[in-house]
CSV table of C-alpha atoms and ligand atoms in Angstrom, one decimal:
chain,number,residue,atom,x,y,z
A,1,UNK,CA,146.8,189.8,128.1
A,2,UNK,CA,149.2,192.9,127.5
A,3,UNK,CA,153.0,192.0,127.3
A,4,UNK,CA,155.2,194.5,129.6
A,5,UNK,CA,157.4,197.2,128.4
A,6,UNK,CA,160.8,196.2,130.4
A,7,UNK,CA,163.0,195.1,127.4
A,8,UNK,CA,165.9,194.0,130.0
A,9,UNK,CA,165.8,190.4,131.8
A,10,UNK,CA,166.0,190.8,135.9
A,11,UNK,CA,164.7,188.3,138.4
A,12,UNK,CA,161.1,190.0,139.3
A,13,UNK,CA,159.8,191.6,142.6
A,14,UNK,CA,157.1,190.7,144.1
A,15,UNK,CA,155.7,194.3,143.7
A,16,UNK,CA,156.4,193.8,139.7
A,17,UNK,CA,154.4,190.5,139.5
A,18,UNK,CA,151.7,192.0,141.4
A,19,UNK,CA,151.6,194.8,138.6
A,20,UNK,CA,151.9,192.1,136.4
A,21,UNK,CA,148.8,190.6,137.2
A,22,UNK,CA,147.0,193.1,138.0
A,23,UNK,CA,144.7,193.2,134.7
A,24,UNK,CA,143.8,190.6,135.5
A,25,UNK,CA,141.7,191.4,138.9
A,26,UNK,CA,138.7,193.8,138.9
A,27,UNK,CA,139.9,197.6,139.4
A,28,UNK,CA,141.1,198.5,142.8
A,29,UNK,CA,141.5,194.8,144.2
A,30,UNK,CA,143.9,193.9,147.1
A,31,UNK,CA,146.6,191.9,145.6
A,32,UNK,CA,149.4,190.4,147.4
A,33,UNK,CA,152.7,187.8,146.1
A,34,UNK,CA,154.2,185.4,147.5
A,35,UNK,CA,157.4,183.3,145.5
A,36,UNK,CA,155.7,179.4,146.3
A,37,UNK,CA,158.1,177.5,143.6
A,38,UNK,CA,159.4,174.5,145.1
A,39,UNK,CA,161.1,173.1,141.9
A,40,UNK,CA,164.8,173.2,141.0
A,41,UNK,CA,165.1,175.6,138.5
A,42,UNK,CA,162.6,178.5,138.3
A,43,UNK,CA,160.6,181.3,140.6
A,44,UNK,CA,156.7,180.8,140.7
A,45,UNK,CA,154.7,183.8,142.0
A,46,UNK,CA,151.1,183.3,143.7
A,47,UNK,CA,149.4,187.0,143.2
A,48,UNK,CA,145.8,186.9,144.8
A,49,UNK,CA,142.9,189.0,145.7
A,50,UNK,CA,143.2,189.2,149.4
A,51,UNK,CA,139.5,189.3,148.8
A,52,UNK,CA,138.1,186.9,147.6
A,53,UNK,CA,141.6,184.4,147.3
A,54,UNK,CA,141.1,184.3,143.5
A,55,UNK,CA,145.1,183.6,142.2
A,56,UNK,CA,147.1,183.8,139.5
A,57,UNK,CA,150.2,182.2,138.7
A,58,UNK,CA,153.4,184.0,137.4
A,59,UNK,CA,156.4,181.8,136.9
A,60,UNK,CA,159.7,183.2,135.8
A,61,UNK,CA,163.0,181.4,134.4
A,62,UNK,CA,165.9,182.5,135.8
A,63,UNK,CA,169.3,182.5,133.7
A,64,UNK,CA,170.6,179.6,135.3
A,65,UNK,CA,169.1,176.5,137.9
A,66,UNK,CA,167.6,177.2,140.7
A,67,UNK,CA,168.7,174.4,142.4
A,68,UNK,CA,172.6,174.8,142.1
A,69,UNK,CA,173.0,178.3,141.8
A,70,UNK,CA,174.8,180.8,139.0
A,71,UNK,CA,177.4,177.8,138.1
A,72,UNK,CA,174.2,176.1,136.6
A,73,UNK,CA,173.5,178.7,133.6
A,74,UNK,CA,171.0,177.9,132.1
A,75,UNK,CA,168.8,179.0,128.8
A,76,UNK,CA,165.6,181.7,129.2
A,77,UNK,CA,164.4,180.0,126.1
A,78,UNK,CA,163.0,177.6,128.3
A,79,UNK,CA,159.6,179.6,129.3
A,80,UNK,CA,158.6,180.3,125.7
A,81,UNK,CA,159.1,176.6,125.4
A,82,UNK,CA,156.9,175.8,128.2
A,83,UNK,CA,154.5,178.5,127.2
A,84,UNK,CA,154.2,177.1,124.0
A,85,UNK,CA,153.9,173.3,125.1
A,86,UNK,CA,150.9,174.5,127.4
A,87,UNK,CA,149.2,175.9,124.6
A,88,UNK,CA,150.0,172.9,121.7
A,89,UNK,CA,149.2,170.3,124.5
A,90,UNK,CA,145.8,172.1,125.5
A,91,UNK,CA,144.6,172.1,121.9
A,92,UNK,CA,144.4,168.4,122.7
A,93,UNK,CA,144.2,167.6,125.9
A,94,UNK,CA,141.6,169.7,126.9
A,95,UNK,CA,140.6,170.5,130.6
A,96,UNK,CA,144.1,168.5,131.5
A,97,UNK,CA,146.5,171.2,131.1
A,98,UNK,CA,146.8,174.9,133.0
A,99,UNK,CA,145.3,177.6,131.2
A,100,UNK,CA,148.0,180.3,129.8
A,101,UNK,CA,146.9,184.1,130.1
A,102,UNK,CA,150.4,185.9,128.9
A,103,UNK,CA,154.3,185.0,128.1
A,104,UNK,CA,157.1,187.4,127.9
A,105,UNK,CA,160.1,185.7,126.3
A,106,UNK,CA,162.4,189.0,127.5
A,107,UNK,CA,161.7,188.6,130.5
A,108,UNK,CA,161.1,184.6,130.8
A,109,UNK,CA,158.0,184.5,132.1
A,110,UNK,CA,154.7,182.7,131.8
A,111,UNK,CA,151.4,184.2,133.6
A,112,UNK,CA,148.9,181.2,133.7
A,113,UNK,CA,145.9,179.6,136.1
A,114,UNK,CA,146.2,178.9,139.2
A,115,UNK,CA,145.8,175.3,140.5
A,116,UNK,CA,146.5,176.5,144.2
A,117,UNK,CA,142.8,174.3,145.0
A,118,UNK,CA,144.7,171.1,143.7
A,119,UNK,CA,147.8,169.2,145.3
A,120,UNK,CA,150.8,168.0,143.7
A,121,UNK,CA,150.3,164.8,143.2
A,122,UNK,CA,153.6,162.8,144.6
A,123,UNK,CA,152.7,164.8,148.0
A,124,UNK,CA,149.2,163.5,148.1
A,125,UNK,CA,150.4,160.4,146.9
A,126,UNK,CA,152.7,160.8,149.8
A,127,UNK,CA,149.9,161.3,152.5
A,128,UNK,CA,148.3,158.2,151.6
A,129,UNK,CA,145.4,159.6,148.7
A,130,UNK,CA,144.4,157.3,145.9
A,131,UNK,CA,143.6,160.2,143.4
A,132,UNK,CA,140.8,157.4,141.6
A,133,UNK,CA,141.1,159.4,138.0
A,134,UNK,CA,144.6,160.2,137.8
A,135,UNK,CA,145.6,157.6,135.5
A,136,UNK,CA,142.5,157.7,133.5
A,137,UNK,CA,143.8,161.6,132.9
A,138,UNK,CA,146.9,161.0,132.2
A,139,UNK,CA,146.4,157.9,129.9
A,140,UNK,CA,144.4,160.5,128.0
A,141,UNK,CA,146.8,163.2,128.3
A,142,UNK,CA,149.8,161.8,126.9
A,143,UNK,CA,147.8,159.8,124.2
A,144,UNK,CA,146.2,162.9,123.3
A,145,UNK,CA,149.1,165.2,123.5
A,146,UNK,CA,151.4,162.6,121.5
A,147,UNK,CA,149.3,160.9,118.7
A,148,UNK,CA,148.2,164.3,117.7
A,149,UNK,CA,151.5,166.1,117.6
A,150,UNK,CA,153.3,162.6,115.7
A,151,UNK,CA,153.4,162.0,112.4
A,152,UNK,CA,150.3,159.7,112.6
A,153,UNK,CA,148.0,163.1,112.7
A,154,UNK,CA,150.4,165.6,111.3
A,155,UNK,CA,151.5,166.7,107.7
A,156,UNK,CA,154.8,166.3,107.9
A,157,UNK,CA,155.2,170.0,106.9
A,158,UNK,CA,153.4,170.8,109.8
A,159,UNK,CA,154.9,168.8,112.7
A,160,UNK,CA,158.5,169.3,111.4
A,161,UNK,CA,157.8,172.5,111.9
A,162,UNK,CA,156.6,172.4,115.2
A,163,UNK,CA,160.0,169.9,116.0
A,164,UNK,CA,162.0,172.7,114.9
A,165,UNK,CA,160.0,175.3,117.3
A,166,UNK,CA,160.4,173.2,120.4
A,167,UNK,CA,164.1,172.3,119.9
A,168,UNK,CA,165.5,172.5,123.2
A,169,UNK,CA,168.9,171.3,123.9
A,170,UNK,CA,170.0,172.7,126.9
A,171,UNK,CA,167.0,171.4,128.4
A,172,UNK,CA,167.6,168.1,126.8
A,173,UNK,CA,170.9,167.9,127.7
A,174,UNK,CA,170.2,167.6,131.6
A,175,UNK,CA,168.1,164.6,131.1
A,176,UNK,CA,171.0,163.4,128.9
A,177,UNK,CA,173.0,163.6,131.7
A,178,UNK,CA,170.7,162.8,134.6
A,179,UNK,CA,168.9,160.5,133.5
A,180,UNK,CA,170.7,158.6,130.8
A,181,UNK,CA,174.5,158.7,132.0
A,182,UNK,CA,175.4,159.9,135.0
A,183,UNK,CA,173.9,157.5,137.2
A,184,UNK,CA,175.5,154.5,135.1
A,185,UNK,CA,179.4,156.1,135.8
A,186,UNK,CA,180.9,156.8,138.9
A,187,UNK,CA,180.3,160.6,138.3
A,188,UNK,CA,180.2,163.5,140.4
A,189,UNK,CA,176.7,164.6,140.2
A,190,UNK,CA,175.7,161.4,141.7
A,191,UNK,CA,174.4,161.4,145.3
A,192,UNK,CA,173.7,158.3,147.4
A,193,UNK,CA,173.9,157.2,151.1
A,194,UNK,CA,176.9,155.2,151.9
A,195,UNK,CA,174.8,151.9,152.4
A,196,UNK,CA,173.9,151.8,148.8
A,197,UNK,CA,177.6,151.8,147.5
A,198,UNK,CA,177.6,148.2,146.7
A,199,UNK,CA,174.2,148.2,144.8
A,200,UNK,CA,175.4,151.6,142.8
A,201,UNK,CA,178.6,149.7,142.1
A,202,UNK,CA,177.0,146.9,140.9
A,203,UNK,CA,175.3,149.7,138.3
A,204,UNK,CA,178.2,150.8,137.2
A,205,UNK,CA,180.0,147.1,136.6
A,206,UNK,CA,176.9,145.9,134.9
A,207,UNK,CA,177.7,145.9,131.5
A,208,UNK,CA,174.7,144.6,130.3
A,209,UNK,CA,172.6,147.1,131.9
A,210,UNK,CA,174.9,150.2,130.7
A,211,UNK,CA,174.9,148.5,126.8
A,212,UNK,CA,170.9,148.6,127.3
A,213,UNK,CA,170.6,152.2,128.7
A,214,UNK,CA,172.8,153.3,125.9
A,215,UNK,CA,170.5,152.1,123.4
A,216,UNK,CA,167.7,153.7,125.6
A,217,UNK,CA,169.9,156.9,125.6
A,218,UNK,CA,170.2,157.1,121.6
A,219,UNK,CA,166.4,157.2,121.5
A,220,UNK,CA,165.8,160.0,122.9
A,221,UNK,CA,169.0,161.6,121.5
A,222,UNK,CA,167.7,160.6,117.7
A,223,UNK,CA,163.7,159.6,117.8
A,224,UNK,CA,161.5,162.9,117.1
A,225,UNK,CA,158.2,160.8,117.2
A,226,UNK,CA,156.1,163.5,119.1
A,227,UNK,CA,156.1,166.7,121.1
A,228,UNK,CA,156.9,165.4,124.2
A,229,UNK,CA,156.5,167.0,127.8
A,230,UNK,CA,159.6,165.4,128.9
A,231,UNK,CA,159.5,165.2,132.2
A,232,UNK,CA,156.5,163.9,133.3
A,233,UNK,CA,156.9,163.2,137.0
A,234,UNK,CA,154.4,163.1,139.5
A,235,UNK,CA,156.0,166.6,140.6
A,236,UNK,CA,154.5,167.9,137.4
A,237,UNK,CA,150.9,167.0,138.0
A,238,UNK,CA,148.1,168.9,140.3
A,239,UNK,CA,145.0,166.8,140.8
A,240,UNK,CA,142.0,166.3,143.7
A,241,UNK,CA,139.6,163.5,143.3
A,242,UNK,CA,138.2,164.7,139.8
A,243,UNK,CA,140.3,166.8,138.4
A,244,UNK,CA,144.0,166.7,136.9
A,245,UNK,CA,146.5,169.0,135.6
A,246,UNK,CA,149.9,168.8,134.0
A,247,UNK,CA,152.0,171.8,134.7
A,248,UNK,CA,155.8,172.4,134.4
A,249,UNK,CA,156.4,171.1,130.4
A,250,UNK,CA,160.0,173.1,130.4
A,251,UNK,CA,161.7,170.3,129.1
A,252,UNK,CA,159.1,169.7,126.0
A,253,UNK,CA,161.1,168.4,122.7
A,254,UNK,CA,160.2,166.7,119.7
A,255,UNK,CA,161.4,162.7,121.3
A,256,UNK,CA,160.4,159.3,121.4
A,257,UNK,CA,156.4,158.7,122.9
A,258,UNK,CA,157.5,156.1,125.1
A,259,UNK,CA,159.5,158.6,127.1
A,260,UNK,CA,156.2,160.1,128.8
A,261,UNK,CA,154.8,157.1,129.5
A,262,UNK,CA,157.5,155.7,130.8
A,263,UNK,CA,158.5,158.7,133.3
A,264,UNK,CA,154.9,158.7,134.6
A,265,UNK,CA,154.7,154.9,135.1
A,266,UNK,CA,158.4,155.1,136.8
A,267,UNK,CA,157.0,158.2,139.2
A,268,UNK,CA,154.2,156.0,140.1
A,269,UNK,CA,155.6,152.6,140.6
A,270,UNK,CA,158.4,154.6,142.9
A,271,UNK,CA,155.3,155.3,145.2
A,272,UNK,CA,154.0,152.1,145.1
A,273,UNK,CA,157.4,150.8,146.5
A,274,UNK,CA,156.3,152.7,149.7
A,275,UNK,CA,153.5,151.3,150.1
A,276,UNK,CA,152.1,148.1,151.2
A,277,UNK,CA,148.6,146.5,151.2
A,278,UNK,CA,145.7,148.2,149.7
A,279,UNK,CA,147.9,151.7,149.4
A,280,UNK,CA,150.2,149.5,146.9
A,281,UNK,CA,146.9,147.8,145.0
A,282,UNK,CA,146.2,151.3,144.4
A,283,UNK,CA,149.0,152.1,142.6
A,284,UNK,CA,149.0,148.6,140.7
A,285,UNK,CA,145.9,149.8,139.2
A,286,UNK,CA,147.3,153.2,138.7
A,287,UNK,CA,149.9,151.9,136.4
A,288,UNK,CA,147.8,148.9,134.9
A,289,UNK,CA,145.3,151.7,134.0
A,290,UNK,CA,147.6,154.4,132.3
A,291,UNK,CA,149.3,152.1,130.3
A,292,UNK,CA,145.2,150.4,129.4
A,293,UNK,CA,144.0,153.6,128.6
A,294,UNK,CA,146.4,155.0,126.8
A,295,UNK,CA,146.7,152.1,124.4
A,296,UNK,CA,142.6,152.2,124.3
A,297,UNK,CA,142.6,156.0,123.4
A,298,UNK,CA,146.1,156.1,121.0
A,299,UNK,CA,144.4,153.0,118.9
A,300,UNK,CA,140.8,154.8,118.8
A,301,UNK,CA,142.6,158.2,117.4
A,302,UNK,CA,144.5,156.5,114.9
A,303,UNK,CA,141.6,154.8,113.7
A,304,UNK,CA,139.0,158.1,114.0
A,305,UNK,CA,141.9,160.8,112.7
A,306,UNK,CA,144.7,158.8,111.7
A,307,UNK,CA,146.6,160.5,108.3
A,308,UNK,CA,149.1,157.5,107.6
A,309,UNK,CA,148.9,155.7,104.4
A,310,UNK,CA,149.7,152.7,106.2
A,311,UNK,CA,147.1,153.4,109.3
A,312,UNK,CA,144.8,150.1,107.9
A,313,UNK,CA,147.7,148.0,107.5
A,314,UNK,CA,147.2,145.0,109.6
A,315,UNK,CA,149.8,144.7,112.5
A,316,UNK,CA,151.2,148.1,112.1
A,317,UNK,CA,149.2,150.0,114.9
A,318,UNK,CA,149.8,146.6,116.9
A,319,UNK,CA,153.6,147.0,116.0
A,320,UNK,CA,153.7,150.5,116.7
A,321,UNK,CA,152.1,150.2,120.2
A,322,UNK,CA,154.5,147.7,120.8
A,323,UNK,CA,157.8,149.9,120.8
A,324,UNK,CA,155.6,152.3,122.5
A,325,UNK,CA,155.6,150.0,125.0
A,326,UNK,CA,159.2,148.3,125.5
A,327,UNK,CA,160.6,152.1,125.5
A,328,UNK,CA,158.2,153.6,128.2
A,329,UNK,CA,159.6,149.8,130.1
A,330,UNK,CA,163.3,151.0,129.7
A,331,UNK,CA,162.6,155.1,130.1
A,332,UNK,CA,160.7,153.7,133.8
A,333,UNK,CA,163.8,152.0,134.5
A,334,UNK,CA,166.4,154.8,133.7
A,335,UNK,CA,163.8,157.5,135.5
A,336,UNK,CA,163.6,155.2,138.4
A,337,UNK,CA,167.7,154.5,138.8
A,338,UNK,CA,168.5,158.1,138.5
A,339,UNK,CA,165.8,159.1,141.3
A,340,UNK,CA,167.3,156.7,143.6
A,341,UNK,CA,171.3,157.0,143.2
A,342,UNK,CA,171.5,160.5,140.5
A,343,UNK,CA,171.1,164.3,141.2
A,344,UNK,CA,167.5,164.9,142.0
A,345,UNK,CA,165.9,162.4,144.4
A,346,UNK,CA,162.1,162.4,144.7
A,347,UNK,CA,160.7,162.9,148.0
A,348,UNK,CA,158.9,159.6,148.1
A,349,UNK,CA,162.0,157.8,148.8
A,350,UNK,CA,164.3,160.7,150.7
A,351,UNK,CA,161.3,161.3,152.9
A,352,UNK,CA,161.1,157.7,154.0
A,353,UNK,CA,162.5,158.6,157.8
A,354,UNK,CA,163.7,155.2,159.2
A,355,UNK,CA,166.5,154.5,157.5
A,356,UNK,CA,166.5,150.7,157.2
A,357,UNK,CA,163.4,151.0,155.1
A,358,UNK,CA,164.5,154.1,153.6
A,359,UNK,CA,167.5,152.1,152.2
A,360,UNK,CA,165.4,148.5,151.3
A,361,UNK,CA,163.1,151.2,149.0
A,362,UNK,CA,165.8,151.8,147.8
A,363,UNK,CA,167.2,148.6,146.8
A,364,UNK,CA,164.1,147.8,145.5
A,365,UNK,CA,163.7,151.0,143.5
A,366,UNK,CA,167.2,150.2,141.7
A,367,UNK,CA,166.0,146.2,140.8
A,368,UNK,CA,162.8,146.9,139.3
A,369,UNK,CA,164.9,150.0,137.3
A,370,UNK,CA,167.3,147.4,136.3
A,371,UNK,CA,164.6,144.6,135.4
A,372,UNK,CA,162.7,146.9,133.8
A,373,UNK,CA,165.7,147.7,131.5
A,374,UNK,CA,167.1,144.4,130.7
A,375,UNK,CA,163.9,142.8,130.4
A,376,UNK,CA,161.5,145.5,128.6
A,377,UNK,CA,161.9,142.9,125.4
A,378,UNK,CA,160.8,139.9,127.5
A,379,UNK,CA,157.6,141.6,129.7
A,380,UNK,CA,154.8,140.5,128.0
A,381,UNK,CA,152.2,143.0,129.6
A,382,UNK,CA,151.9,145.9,132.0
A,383,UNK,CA,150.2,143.3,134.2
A,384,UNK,CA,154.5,141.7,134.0
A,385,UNK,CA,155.8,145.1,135.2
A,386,UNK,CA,153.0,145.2,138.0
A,387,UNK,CA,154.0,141.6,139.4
A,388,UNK,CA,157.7,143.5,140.4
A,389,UNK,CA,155.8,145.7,142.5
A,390,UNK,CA,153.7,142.7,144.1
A,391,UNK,CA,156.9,140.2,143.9
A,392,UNK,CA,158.5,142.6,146.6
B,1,ADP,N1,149.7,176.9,137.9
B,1,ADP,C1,150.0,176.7,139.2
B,1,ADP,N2,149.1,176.9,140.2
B,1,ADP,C2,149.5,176.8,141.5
B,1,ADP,N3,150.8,176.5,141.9
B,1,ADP,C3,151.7,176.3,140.9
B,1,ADP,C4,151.4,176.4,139.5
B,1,ADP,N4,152.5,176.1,138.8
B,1,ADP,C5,153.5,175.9,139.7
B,1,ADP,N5,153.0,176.0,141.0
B,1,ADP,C6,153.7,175.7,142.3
B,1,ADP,O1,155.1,176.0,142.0
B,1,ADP,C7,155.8,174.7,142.2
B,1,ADP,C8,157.0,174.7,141.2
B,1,ADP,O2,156.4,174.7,139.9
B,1,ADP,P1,157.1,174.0,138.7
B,1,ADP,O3,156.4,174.4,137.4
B,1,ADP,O4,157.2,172.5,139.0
B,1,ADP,O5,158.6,174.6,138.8
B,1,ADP,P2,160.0,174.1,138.3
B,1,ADP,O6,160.0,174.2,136.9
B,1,ADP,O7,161.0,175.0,139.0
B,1,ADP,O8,160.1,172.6,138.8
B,1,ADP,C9,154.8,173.6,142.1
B,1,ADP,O9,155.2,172.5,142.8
B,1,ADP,C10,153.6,174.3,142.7
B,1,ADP,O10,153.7,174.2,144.1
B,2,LIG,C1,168.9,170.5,137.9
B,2,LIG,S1,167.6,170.0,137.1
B,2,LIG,C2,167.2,168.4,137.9
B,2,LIG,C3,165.8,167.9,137.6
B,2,LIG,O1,164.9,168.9,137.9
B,2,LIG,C4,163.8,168.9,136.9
B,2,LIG,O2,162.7,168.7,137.6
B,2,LIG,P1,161.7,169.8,138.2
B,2,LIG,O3,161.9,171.1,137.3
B,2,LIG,O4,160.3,169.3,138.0
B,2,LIG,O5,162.0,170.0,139.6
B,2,LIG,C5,164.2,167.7,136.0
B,2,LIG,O6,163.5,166.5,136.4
B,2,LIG,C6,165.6,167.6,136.1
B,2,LIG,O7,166.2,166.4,135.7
């Protein structure tokens, strides 16, 4: 698809994404726009054949977030980025990741496929659907996307290369603060009803805990293992009953693997505190599954395209899989603190309307994030981290 010729950033019309697009409809179609983006930090224009209700998606960075305004500046670097991550992701992951028809970094946007037949997976998890092949997707998608953009399959020519292209540390930066500090401290970004005071306080005078996250914290300020998505949230993910699809990869960055895993499995044990019965089974098996899968799929790449010397050394794989694993334990615990007490809430928990429940989520949001930290060394198994949701 043709690039534009407007050399100068401005926020787009809907009148210029529809010219945008509009090679990409047969002659003389009926397009309209509308601005759908519901995230915190960018525009996302649907244009569509009024016709037959074919769509594409056009989603632009602005200079700062979305969500707080022009205090917030932020870099346009971060479409390219996401344009690029898309692309390296979809080499791998195939079928699990939008299709991208045209970027333009000048003007910070990205023109890709659009999912509008899918849902966004938290609100359908929301409503009550079980989605039976998400987790087998995503256990593929983020063994795929990682083993094959680590070390494991690269030259190391080759994927330092590609950690130099997707450096991002503005992006990086907010889940620095987000996710990894602010929520520990008695800082200003932090936003929490008045009943959970004392449990945040405990947070912030647990010592143990804070020594833990900042540990957790150093990993994915130091650990370029793989091209990550980095912010894997049930947010980020479109999916129906067969099909799934990681959008949103903004915050991609060359970081440690557990940190995808561990964001999903946080976004999906966060539901399953909702839920009760057979709704929370489901998501038990959700998580069991990813984490299954993944391990399945990681350890049969290593083995089929594996380039490390040491690939048939016995244990190593094991040993590898291992960290893997106690980091995606403490990542799900920092992801699921700071979506309970930090800046940006999830609707799974804020959209719980009677408050007495609303707060017990809560509560029970901010032990299994705390368990999950102090004791990633101690689980033995995902089946561990799925008895916290069935212990509630
Ligand atoms: N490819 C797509 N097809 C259809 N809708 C999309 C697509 N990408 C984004 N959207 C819509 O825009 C919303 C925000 O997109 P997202 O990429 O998450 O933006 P942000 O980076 O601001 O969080 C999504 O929740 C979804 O409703
Ligand atoms: C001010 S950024 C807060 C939060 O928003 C991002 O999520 P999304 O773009 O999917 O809405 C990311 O999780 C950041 O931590």
């Amino acid at each position: 698809m043709a690039t534009t010729a407007i050399t100068t950033y401005h926020a787009l019309t809907e009148a210029e994404a529809i010219a945008l697009a509009a090679e990409l409809f047969p002659e003389g179609a009926r397009l309209e726009c509308r601005e759908i983006g519901d995230g915190n930090l960018n525009y996302v224009f649907r244009v569509s054949d009024q016709e037959s209700g074919k769509g594409v998606i056009i989603k632009q960075a602005l200079p700062y977030a979305k969500v707080v305004g022009e205090s917030w500046p932020l870099t346009l670097k971060r479409a390219a980025i996401e344009a690029a991550a898309l692309r390296k992701h979809g080499e791998f992951a195939t079928g699990l990741v939008p299709e991208v028809y045209g970027t333009d970094e000048k003007l910070a946007y990205t023109v890709m496929e659009d999912l509008s037949h899918l849902t966004i997976a938290r609100e359908g998890l929301i409503q009550g659907k079980s989605y039976p092949k998400l987790s087998t997707h995503i256990g593929e998608y983020l063994a795929q996307t990682l083993f094959h953009t680590s070390d494991f399959a690269l030259h190391p020519f080759e994927k330092k290369k590609l950690a130099a292209e997707f450096s991002n540390p503005e992006l990086c930066k907010i889940t620095e603060d987000l996710v990894f500090t602010d929520p520990f401290f008695d800082y200003d970004t932090n936003d929490f009803e008045p009943e959970l005071r004392q449990a945040v306080e405990a947070v912030w005078r647990n010592d143990a805990l804070k020594l833990e996250v900042a540990k957790l914290k150093r990993s994915f300020l130091t650990e370029a293992e793989a091209l990550l998505h980095g912010d894997l949230h049930t947010g980020s993910i479109f999916a129906d009953d067969n099909e799934t699809k990681v959008i949103d990869p903004e915050f991609a960055f060359y970081g440690p693997i557990g940190f995808d895993v561990g964001l999903f499995l946080a976004n999906l044990l966060v539901q399953g505190i909702t839920r009760d019965g057979e709704g929370r089974d489901t998501i038990v098996k959700h998580v069991e599954n990813t984490w299954n899968v993944f391990e399945t799929r990681f350890s049969e790449l290593w083995k089929s395209e594996g380039i490390e010397d040491f690939r048939g050394v016995q244990g190593y794989r094991e040993s590898v899989l291992e960290k893997i694993f106690r980091d995606a334990l403490g990542f799900a615990g920092c992801e699921l603190i700071r979506r309970t007490i930090g800046l940006a809430h999830v609707k799974d928990l804020d959209g719980i309307e009677d408050a007495e429940r609303r707060i017990h989520s809560k509560k029970q949001a901010l032990h299994i994030g705390e368990t999950l930290i102090i004791k990633r060394g101690e689980l033995a198994s995902i089946n561990d981290v799925t008895a916290l949701l069935e212990e509630l």
